[in-house]
Amino acid sequence: MPAKLDYRWHLREVMATRGMFSTTDLRPLLAQRGIELSPSQTYRLVVETPERLSLKTLMALLDILQCSMEDLIEPVAAAGVQHRKTAVGETAGTESNLGDLRPKRARITSE
């Protein structure tokens, strides 16, 4: 079964290494390259991990920051339940033992 992949988005860190600490710094530089984003779109691009990103926007970011795709996007294994054998031979994270992984609720008692 092929490994499931995910990625980490490092735009904010790369911007910081270039002395750009505000999303408002990025917006006019994108506009100079024909990428018109609203302030909220620019903010989300910087602080959240995008699910979709146009190649034109990606190329503009690479040009603005003078970096490579590897600097912005780091492939990683998908987050999720790790499957490992337990002492009793069950696979960790299966339905039968998920209760062990769930956080416990605090009990409020009256005295």
Short mmCIF file of C-alpha atoms in Angstrom, two decimals:
data_model
loop_
_atom_site.label_atom_id
_atom_site.label_comp_id
_atom_site.label_asym_id
_atom_site.label_seq_id
_atom_site.Cartn_x
_atom_site.Cartn_y
_atom_site.Cartn_z
CA MET A 1 0.00 0.00 0.00
CA PRO A 2 1.51 3.38 -1.00
CA ALA A 3 2.39 5.78 1.79
CA LYS A 4 -0.03 8.66 2.32
CA LEU A 5 1.72 11.99 2.00
CA ASP A 6 1.00 15.42 3.38
CA TYR A 7 3.03 18.61 3.43
CA ARG A 8 4.12 21.46 5.66
CA TRP A 9 3.75 25.01 4.39
CA HIS A 10 6.68 27.24 5.37
CA LEU A 11 5.68 30.57 3.80
CA ARG A 12 5.58 32.44 7.10
CA GLU A 13 9.03 31.19 8.13
CA VAL A 14 10.57 31.96 4.74
CA MET A 15 9.06 35.46 4.81
CA ALA A 16 10.54 36.02 8.28
CA THR A 17 14.03 35.04 7.11
CA ARG A 18 13.64 37.71 4.41
CA GLY A 19 12.60 40.38 6.92
CA MET A 20 8.91 40.25 6.02
CA PHE A 21 6.88 39.97 9.22
CA SER A 22 3.47 41.16 8.08
CA THR A 23 1.06 39.82 5.49
CA THR A 24 0.61 43.40 4.27
CA ASP A 25 4.25 43.31 3.10
CA LEU A 26 3.44 40.52 0.67
CA ARG A 27 0.27 41.85 -0.96
CA PRO A 28 1.80 44.69 -3.08
CA LEU A 29 4.65 42.42 -4.20
CA LEU A 30 2.14 39.86 -5.42
CA ALA A 31 0.15 42.62 -7.18
CA GLN A 32 3.31 43.73 -9.02
CA ARG A 33 3.41 40.22 -10.48
CA GLY A 34 -0.26 40.21 -11.48
CA ILE A 35 -1.57 38.30 -8.46
CA GLU A 36 -4.46 40.26 -6.91
CA LEU A 37 -5.43 38.84 -3.53
CA SER A 38 -7.66 40.43 -0.92
CA PRO A 39 -6.15 41.16 2.50
CA SER A 40 -7.98 38.13 3.96
CA GLN A 41 -6.78 35.85 1.14
CA THR A 42 -3.20 37.02 1.67
CA TYR A 43 -3.50 36.47 5.41
CA ARG A 44 -4.82 32.91 4.92
CA LEU A 45 -2.09 32.17 2.38
CA VAL A 46 0.56 33.12 4.92
CA VAL A 47 -0.81 31.73 8.19
CA GLU A 48 -2.71 28.63 7.02
CA THR A 49 -1.71 25.63 4.94
CA PRO A 50 -3.36 26.06 1.54
CA GLU A 51 -5.30 23.15 0.09
CA ARG A 52 -5.17 24.65 -3.41
CA LEU A 53 -2.65 27.09 -4.83
CA SER A 54 -2.37 28.31 -8.39
CA LEU A 55 0.97 27.78 -10.06
CA LYS A 56 1.08 31.48 -10.94
CA THR A 57 0.79 32.38 -7.26
CA LEU A 58 3.43 29.81 -6.34
CA MET A 59 5.80 31.15 -9.00
CA ALA A 60 5.21 34.71 -7.78
CA LEU A 61 6.04 33.66 -4.21
CA LEU A 62 9.23 31.93 -5.37
CA ASP A 63 10.25 35.06 -7.26
CA ILE A 64 9.43 37.46 -4.41
CA LEU A 65 11.22 35.39 -1.79
CA GLN A 66 14.04 34.21 -4.06
CA CYS A 67 13.58 30.65 -2.84
CA SER A 68 12.79 27.20 -4.20
CA MET A 69 9.69 25.05 -3.83
CA GLU A 70 11.56 22.90 -1.31
CA ASP A 71 11.89 25.97 0.91
CA LEU A 72 8.13 26.54 0.92
CA ILE A 73 6.71 23.02 0.74
CA GLU A 74 8.05 20.15 2.84
CA PRO A 75 6.61 16.69 2.04
CA VAL A 76 5.84 14.66 5.16
CA ALA A 77 4.00 11.46 6.00
CA ALA A 78 0.30 12.03 6.50
CA ALA A 79 -0.74 12.64 10.09
CA GLY A 80 -2.97 10.01 11.55
CA VAL A 81 -3.09 7.02 13.76
CA GLN A 82 0.10 5.03 13.68
CA HIS A 83 -0.41 1.32 13.22
CA ARG A 84 1.85 -0.64 15.53
CA LYS A 85 1.48 -3.94 17.26
CA THR A 86 0.45 -3.85 20.92
CA ALA A 87 1.39 -6.34 23.58
CA VAL A 88 -1.83 -8.29 23.06
CA GLY A 89 -1.39 -8.46 19.30
CA GLU A 90 -3.98 -5.83 18.36
CA THR A 91 -3.11 -3.00 16.03
CA ALA A 92 -2.96 0.35 17.84
CA GLY A 93 -5.61 2.76 16.64
CA THR A 94 -8.21 0.16 15.74
CA GLU A 95 -11.82 0.54 16.85
CA SER A 96 -11.34 -1.96 19.66
CA ASN A 97 -8.84 0.18 21.54
CA LEU A 98 -9.50 3.77 20.45
CA GLY A 99 -10.92 4.44 23.88
CA ASP A 100 -7.37 4.33 25.24
CA LEU A 101 -6.35 7.17 22.89
CA ARG A 102 -9.28 9.50 23.58
CA PRO A 103 -8.82 12.24 26.17
CA LYS A 104 -10.48 11.59 29.49
CA ARG A 105 -13.29 13.91 30.56
CA ALA A 106 -12.96 15.63 33.90
CA ARG A 107 -15.44 14.45 36.49
CA ILE A 108 -17.14 17.09 38.54
CA THR A 109 -18.23 15.90 41.93
CA SER A 110 -20.25 17.73 44.52
CA GLU A 111 -18.98 17.69 48.03
#
